[in-house]
Coordinates of C-alpha atoms (C1' of nucleotides) in Angstrom, one line a residue:
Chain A
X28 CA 20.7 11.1 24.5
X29 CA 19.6 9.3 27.9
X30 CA 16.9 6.6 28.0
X31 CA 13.9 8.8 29.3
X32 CA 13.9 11.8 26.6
X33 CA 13.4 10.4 23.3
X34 CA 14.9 12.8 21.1
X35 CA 16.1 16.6 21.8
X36 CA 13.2 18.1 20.8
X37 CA 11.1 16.2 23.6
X38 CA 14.0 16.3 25.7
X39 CA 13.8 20.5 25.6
X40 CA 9.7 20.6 25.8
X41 CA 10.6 18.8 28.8
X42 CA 13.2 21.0 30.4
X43 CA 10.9 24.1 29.9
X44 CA 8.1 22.7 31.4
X45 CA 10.2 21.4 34.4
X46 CA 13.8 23.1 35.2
X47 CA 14.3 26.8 36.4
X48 CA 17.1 27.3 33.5
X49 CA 19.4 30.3 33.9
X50 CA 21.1 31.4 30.9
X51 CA 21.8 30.9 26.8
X52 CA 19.1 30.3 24.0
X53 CA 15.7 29.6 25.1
X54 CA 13.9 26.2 23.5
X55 CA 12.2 27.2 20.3
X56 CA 8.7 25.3 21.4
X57 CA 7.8 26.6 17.9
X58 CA 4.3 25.6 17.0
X59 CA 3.6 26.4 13.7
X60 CA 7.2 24.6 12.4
X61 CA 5.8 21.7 14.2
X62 CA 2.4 21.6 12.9
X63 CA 3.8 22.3 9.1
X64 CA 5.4 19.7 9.2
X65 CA 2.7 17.5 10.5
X66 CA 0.8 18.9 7.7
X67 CA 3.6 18.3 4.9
X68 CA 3.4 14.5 6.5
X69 CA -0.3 14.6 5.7
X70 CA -0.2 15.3 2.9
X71 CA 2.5 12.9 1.8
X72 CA 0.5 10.2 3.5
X73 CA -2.5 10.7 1.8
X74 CA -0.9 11.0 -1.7
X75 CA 1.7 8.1 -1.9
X76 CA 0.5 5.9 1.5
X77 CA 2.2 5.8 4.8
X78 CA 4.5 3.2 4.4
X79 CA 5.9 4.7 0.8
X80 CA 6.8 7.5 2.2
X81 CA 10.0 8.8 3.1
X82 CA 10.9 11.0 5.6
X83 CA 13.0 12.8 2.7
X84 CA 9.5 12.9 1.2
X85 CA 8.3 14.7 3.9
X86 CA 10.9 16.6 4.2
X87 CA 11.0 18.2 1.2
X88 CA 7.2 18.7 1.2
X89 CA 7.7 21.2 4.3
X90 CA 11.3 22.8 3.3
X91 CA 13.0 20.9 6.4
X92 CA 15.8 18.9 6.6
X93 CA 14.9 15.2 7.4
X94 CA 17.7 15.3 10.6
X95 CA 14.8 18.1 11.6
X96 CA 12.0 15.6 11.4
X97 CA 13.7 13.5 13.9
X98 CA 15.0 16.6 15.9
X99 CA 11.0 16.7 16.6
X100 CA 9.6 13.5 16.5
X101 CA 12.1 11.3 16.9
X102 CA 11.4 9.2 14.7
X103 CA 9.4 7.7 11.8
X104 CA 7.1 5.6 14.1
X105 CA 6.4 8.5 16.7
X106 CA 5.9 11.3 13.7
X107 CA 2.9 8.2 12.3
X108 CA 1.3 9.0 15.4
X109 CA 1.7 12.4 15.8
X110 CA 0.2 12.6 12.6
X111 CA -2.4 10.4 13.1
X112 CA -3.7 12.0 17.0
X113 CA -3.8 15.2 15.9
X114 CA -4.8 15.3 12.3
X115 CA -6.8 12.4 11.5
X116 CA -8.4 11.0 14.1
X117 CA -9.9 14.5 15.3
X118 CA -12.2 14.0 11.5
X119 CA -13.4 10.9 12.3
X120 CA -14.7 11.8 15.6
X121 CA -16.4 14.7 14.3
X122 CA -18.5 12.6 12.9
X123 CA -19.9 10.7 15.6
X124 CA -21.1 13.6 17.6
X125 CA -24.0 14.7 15.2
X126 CA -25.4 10.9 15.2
X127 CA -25.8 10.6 18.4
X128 CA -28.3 13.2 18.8
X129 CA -30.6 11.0 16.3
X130 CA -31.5 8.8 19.3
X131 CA -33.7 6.2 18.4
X132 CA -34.8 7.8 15.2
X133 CA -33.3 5.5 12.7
X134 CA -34.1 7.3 9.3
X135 CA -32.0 10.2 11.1
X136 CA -29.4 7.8 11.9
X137 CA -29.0 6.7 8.8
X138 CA -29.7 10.1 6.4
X139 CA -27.1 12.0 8.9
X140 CA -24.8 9.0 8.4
X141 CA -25.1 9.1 4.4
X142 CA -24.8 13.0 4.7
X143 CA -21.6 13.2 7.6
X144 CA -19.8 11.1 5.5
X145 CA -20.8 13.1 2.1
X146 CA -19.4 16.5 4.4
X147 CA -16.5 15.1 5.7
X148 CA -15.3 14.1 2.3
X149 CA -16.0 17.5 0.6
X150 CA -13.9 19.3 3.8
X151 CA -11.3 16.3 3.5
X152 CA -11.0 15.4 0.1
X153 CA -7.5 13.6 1.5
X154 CA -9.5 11.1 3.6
X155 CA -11.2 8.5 1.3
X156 CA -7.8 7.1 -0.1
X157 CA -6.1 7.3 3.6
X158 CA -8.7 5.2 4.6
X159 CA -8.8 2.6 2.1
X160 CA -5.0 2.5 2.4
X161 CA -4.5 2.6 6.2
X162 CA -7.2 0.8 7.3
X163 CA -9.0 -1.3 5.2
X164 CA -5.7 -2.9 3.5
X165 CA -4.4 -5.6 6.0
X166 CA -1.2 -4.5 7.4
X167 CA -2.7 -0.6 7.3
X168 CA -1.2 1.2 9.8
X169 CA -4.3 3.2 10.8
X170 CA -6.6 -0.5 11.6
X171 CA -5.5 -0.9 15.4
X172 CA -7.2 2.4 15.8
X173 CA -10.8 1.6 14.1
X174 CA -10.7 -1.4 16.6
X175 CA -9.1 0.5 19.6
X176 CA -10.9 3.7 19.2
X177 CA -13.1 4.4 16.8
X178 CA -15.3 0.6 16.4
X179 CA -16.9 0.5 19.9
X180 CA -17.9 4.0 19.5
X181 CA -19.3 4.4 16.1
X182 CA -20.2 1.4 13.9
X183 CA -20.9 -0.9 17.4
X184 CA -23.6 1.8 18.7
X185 CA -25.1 1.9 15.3
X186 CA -25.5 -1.5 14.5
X187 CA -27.2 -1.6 18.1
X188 CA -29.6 0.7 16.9
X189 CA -30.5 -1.2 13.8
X190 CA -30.8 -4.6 15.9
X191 CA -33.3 -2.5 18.2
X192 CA -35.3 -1.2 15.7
X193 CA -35.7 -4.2 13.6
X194 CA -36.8 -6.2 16.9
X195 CA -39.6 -3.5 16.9
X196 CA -40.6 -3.7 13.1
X197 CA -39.0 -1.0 11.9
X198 CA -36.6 -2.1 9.8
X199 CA -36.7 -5.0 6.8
X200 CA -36.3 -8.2 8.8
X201 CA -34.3 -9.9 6.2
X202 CA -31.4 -7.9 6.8
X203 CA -28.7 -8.3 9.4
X204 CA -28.2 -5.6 11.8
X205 CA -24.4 -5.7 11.5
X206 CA -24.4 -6.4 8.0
X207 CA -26.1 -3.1 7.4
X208 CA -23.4 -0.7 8.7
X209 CA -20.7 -2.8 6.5
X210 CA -23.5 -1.8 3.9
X211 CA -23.5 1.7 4.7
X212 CA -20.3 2.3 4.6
X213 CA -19.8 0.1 1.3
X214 CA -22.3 3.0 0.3
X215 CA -20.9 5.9 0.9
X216 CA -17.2 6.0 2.1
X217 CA -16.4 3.3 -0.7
X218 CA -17.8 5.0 -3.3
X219 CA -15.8 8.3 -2.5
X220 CA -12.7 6.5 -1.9
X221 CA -13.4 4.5 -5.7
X222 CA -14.5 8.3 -7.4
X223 CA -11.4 8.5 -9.3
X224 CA -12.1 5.2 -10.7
X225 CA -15.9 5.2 -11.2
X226 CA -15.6 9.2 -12.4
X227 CA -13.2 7.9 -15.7
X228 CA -14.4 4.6 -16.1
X229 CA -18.0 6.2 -16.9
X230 CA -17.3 9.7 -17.7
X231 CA -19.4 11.1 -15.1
X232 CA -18.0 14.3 -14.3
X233 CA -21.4 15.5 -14.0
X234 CA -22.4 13.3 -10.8
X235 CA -21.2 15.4 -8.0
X236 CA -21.9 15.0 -4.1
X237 CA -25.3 15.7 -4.0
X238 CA -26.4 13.5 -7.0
X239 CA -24.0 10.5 -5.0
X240 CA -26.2 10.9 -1.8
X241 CA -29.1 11.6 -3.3
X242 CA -29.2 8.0 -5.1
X243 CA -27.5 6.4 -2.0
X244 CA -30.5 7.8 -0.1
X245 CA -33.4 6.5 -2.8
X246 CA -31.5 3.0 -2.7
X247 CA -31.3 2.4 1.1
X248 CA -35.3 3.8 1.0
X249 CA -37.0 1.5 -1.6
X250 CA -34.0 -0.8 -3.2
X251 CA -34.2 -1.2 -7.1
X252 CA -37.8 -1.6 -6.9
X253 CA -37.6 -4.0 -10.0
X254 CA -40.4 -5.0 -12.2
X255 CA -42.0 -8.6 -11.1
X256 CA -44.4 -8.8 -14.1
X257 CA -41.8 -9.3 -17.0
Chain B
X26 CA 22.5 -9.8 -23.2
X27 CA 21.4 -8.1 -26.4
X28 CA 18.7 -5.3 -26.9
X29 CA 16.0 -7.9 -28.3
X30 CA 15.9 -10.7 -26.0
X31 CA 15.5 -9.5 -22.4
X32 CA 16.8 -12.1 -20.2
X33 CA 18.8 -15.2 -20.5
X34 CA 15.6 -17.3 -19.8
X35 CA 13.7 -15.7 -22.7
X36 CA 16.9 -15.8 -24.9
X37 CA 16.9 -19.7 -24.0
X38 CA 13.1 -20.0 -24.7
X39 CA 13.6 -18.4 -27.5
X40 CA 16.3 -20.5 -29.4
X41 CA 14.3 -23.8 -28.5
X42 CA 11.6 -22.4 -30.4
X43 CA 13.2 -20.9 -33.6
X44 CA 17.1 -22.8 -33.9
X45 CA 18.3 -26.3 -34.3
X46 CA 20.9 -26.2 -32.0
X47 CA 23.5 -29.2 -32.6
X48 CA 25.1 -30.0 -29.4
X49 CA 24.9 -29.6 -25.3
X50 CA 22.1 -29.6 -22.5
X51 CA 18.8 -28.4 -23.9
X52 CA 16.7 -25.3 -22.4
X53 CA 14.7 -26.1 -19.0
X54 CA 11.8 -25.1 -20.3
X55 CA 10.4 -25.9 -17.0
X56 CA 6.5 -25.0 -16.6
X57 CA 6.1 -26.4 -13.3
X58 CA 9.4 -24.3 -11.7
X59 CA 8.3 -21.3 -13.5
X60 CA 4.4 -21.7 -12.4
X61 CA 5.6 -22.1 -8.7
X62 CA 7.3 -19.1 -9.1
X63 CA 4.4 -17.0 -10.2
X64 CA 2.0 -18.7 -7.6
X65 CA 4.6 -17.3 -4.7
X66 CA 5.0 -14.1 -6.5
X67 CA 0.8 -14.2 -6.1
X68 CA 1.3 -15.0 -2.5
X69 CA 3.7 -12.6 -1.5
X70 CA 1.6 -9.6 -3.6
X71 CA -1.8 -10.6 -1.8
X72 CA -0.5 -10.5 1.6
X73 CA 1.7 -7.8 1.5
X74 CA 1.0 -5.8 -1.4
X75 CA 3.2 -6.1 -5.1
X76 CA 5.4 -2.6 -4.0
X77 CA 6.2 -3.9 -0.5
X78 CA 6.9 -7.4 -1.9
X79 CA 10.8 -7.5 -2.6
X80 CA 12.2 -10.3 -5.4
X81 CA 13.8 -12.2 -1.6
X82 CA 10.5 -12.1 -0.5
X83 CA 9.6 -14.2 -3.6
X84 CA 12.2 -16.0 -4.0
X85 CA 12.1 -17.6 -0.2
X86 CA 8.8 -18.5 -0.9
X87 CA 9.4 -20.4 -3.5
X88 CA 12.4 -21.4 -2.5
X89 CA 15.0 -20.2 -5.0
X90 CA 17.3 -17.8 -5.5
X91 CA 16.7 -14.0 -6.4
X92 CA 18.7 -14.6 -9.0
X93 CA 16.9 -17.3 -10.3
X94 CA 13.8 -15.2 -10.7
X95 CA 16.0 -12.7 -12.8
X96 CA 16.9 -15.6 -15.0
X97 CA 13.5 -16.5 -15.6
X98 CA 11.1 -13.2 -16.0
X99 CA 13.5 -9.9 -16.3
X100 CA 13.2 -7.9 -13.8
X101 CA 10.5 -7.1 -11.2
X102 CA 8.1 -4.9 -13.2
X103 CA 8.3 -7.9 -15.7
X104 CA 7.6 -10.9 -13.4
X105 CA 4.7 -8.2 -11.9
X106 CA 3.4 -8.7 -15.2
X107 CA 3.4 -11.9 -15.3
X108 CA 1.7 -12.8 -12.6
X109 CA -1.2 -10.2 -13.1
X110 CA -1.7 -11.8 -17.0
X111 CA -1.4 -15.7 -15.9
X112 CA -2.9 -15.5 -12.4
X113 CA -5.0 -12.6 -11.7
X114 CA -6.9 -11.2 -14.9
X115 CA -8.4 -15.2 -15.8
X116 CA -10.1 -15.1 -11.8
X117 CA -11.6 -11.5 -13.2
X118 CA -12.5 -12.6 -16.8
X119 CA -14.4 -16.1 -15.7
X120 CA -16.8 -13.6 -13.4
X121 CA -17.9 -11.5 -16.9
X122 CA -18.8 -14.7 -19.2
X123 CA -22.2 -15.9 -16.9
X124 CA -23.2 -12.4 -16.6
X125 CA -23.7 -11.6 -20.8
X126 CA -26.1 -14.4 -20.6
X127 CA -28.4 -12.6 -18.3
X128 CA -29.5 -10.9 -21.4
X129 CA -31.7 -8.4 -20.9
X130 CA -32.9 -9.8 -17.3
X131 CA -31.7 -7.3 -15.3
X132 CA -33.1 -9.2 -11.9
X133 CA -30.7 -11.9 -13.5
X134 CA -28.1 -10.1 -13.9
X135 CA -28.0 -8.5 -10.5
X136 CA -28.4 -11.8 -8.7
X137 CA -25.9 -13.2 -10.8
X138 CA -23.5 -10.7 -9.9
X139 CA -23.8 -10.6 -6.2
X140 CA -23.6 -14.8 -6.7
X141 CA -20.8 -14.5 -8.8
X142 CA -18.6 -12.3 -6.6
X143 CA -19.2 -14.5 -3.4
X144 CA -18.3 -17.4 -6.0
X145 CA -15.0 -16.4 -6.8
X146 CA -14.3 -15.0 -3.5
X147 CA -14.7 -17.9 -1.8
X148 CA -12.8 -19.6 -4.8
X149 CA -10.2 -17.2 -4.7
X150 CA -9.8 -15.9 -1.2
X151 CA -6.8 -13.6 -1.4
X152 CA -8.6 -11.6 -4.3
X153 CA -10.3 -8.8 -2.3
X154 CA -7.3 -7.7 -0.8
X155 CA -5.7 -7.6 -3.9
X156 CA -8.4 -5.6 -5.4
X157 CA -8.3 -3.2 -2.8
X158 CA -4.7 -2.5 -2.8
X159 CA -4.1 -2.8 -6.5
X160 CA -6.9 -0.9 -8.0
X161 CA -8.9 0.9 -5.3
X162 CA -5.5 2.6 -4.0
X163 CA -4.3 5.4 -6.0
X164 CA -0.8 4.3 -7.3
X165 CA -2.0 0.3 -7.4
X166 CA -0.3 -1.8 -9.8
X167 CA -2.8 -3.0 -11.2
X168 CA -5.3 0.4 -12.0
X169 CA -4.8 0.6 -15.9
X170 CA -5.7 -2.9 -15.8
X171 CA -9.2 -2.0 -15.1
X172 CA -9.4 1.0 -17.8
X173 CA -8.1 -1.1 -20.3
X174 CA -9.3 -4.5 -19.6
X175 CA -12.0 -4.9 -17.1
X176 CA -14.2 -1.2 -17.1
X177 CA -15.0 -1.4 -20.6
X178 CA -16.3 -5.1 -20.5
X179 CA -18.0 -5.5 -17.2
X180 CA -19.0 -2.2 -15.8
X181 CA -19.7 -0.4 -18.6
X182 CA -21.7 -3.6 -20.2
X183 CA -23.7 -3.5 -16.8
X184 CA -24.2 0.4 -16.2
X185 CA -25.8 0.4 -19.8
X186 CA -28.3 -2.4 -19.4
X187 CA -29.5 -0.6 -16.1
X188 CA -29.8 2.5 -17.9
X189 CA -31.7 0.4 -20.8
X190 CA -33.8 -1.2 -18.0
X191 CA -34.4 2.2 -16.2
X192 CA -35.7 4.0 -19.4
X193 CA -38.2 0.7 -20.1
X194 CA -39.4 1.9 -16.4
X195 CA -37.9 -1.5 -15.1
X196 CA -35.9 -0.1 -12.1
X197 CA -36.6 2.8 -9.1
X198 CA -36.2 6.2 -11.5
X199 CA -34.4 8.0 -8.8
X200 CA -31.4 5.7 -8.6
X201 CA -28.3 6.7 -11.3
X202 CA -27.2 3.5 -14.0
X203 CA -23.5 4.5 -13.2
X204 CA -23.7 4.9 -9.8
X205 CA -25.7 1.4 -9.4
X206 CA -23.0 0.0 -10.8
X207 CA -20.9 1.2 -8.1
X208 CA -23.3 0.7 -5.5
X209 CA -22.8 -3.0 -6.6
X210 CA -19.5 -3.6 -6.2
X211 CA -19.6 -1.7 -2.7
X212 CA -22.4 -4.1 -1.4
X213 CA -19.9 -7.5 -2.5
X214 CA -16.5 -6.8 -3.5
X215 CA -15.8 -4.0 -0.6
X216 CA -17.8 -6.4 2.2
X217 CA -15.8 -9.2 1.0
X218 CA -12.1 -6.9 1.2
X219 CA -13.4 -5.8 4.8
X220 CA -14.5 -8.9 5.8
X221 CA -11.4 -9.4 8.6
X222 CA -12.5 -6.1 9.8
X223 CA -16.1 -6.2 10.6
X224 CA -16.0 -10.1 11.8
X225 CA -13.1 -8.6 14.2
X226 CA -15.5 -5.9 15.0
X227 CA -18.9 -7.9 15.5
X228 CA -18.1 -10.9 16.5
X229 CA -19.3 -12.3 13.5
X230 CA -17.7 -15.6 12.9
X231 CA -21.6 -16.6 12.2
X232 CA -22.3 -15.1 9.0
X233 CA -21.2 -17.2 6.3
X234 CA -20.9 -16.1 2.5
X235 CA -24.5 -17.3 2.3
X236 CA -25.9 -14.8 5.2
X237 CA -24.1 -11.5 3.2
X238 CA -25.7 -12.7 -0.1
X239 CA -29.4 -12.9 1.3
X240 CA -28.4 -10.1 3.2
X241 CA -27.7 -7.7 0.7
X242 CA -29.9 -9.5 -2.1
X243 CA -33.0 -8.2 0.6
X244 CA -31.4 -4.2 1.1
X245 CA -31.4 -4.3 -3.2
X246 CA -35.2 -6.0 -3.5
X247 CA -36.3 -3.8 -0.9
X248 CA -34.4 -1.5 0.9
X249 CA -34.9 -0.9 4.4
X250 CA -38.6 -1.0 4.4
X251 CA -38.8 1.9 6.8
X252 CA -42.1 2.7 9.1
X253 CA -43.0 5.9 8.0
X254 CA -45.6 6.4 10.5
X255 CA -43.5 6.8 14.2
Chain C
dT27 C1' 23.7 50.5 27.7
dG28 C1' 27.3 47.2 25.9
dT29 C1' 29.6 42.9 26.0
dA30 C1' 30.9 38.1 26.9
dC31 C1' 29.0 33.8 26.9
dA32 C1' 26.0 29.8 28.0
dT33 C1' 22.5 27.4 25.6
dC34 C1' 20.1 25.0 22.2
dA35 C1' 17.5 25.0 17.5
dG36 C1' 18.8 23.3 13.4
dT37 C1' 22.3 21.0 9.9
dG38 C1' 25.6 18.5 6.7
dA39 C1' 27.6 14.4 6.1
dA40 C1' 28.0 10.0 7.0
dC41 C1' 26.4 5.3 9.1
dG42 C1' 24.7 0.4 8.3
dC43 C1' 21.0 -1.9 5.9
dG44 C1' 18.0 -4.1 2.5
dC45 C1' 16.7 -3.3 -2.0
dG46 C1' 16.8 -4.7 -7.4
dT47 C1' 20.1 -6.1 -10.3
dT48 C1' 24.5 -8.0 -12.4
dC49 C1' 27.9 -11.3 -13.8
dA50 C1' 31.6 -14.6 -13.7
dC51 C1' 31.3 -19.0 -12.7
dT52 C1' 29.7 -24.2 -11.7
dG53 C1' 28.1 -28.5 -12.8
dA54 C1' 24.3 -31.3 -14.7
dT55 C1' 23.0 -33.1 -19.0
dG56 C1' 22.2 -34.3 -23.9
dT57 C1' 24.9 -35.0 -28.2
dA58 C1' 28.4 -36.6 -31.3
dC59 C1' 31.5 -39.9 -32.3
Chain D
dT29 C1' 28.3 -49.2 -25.5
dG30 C1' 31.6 -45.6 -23.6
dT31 C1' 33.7 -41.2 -23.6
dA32 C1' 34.7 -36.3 -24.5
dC33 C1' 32.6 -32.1 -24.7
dA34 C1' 29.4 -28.2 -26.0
dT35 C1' 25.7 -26.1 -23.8
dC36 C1' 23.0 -23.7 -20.6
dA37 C1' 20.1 -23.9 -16.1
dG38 C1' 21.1 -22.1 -12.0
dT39 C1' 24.1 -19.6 -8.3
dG40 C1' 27.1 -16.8 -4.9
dA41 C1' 28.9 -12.7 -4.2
dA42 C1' 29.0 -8.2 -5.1
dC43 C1' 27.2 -3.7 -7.3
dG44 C1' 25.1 1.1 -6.6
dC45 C1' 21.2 3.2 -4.5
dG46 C1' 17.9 5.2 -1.2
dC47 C1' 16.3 4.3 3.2
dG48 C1' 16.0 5.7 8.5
dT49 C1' 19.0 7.3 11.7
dT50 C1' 23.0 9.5 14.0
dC51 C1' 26.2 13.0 15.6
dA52 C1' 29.7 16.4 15.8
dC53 C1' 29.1 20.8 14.7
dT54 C1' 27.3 25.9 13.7
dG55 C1' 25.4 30.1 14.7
dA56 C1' 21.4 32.7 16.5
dT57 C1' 19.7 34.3 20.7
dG58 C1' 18.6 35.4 25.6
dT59 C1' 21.0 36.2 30.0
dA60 C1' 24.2 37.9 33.4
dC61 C1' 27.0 41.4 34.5

DNA sequence: TGTACATCAGTGAACGCGCGTTCACTGATGTAC
DNA sequence: TGTACATCAGTGAACGCGCGTTCACTGATGTAC
């Protein structure tokens, strides 16, 4: 193995996009092994955390032998960010792109926030406990990417359209402008990462997606709304 | 070692308790070795995580040998134990006893728990992170903890007296008793566990404990006091 | 068309390493005389 | 008081195990003739 292809399987992507070859077996360039095993990693991840798991783990999940996994990836490092690129990071951004159209309508902002993040759980039911694991534990391995890739874009731009609207009036001028995205999220994507808990600890298999948002929604609008006359 | 005492150091603890032994050096018995050993076992789990902390770890820490911490608590799961009993569940337990006095003042109560939280956080620094990994992540160590222990006392005490309040026509009748209660813990606990992150984010070395409590204190009075009219 | 072979996708078995745990042993210390 | 010794707190070195990774090898397959 020379110092410029990582790992046979790169190594012969390479040569097939580059050297005439002549005879023998061609490369397998097979996309479907490649991406079940990106999905049995996945899946692994989200169930037992990135770091717990083992490429045996993985292995096993997708019927491979682990020498396989590094025939591919290389190895456990390079698989984490295959992994990551094209699986995970393709949900986030998918939610972005639907709050941007809310321009400076910051009820839209906000009710298309509470509701992308209600959607993307119900398509992803994987990517609550991911994201408590991998990025907001220290040490995740997923954080370098909120800061690198995914912070400027999302929570930065909405937390600049909470500052602008509350210099216009808009908005309750007791709260902080940053402090309200932490908020948002610790309204939404918390409580869907904690639903395992809260669902046992109350019994309440009754309160399903809809009923979630529904009271997120009538909390943001008008708080508890508690009785001053006792 | 027999079936009934687990380890030499319980053995030893054991004996000095129950028989009059005639002759030789006496038990340790040591309270402040032991307690040193539990606070860098507490160390090591908060910054780390208790399954990626390894008895080495510990034991450099608090500088002794791997085998000492055999000697003393067992094995791992054992000295996990431990610490959890001794260290962690009396931070959790001194947050319940202010709250039952709140009565039936449910503006009290609130307050007191959004107070109470940045109390022992700022007490108790390493606790959010613990929290997060230990009982938010599927798998934590520390999950049964809160069915068993925790849910039924402070949750579940606090979910009911919303749901008493609500049905007095004390609190905003479109918000859910359970899910306030979660709501709750994701405008203080999961701000306080993210806190690295969004400061990182923001740039918001400014906002002290005291900014996030009036902050979040005004999004529960009032919401976000939306203009209706555009 | 049929055959020999060059090529590489994929594998079985083993590598060194750090883990939790074990145990024969050391030496400090209180007791008995 | 001084001495011999019984006792146990604490240790160094090694155990088996699963980890990520490696590599010589196999055999399926397309190519050249």
């Amino acid at each position: 193995m020379d110092k410029n292809s990582a790992h046979p399987g790169q190594a012969a992507l390479a040569r097939k996009a580059a050297a005439p070859r002549k005879r023998g077996r061609p490369i397998a360039d097979s996309p479907d092994l490649r991406d079940s095993m990106l999905d049995a990693a996945l899946a692994c991840f989200s169930r037992k955390g990135i770091a717990a798991t083992s490429l045996r783990d993985i292995a096993a999940e997708a019927s491979v032998t682990p020498a396989l996994l590094h025939y591919y990836f290389g190895d456990k490092e390079q698989l984490q960010g295959q992994v990551i690129a094209q699986k995970i990071l393709p949900v986030f951004t998918a939610l972005r792109e639907p709050l941007v159209e809310a321009g400076d309508d910051v009820a839209a902002l906000i009710a298309g926030f509470v509701s992308g993040i209600g959607r993307i759980v119900a398509e992803h039911p994987w990517l609550p406990a991911l994201w408590v694991r991998e990025v907001l534990c220290e040490g995740g391995a997923m954080r370098d990417l909120l800061f690198d890739r995914l912070g400027p874009q999302l929570p930065q731009m909405m937390a600049a359209r909470f500052a602008e609207a509350q210099a216009k009036g808009r908005i309750n001028p007791d709260l902080d402008p940053r402090l309200l995205m932490v908020s948002l999220v610790g309204l939404t994507l918390f409580p869907a990462a904690g639903a395992p808990i809260w669902r046992r600890l109350f019994n309440a298999e009754d309160l399903d997606f809809d009923a979630v948002r529904l009271h997120t929604l009538a909390l943001l609008d008008r708080g508890l709304e508690l009785d001053r006359e006792p």
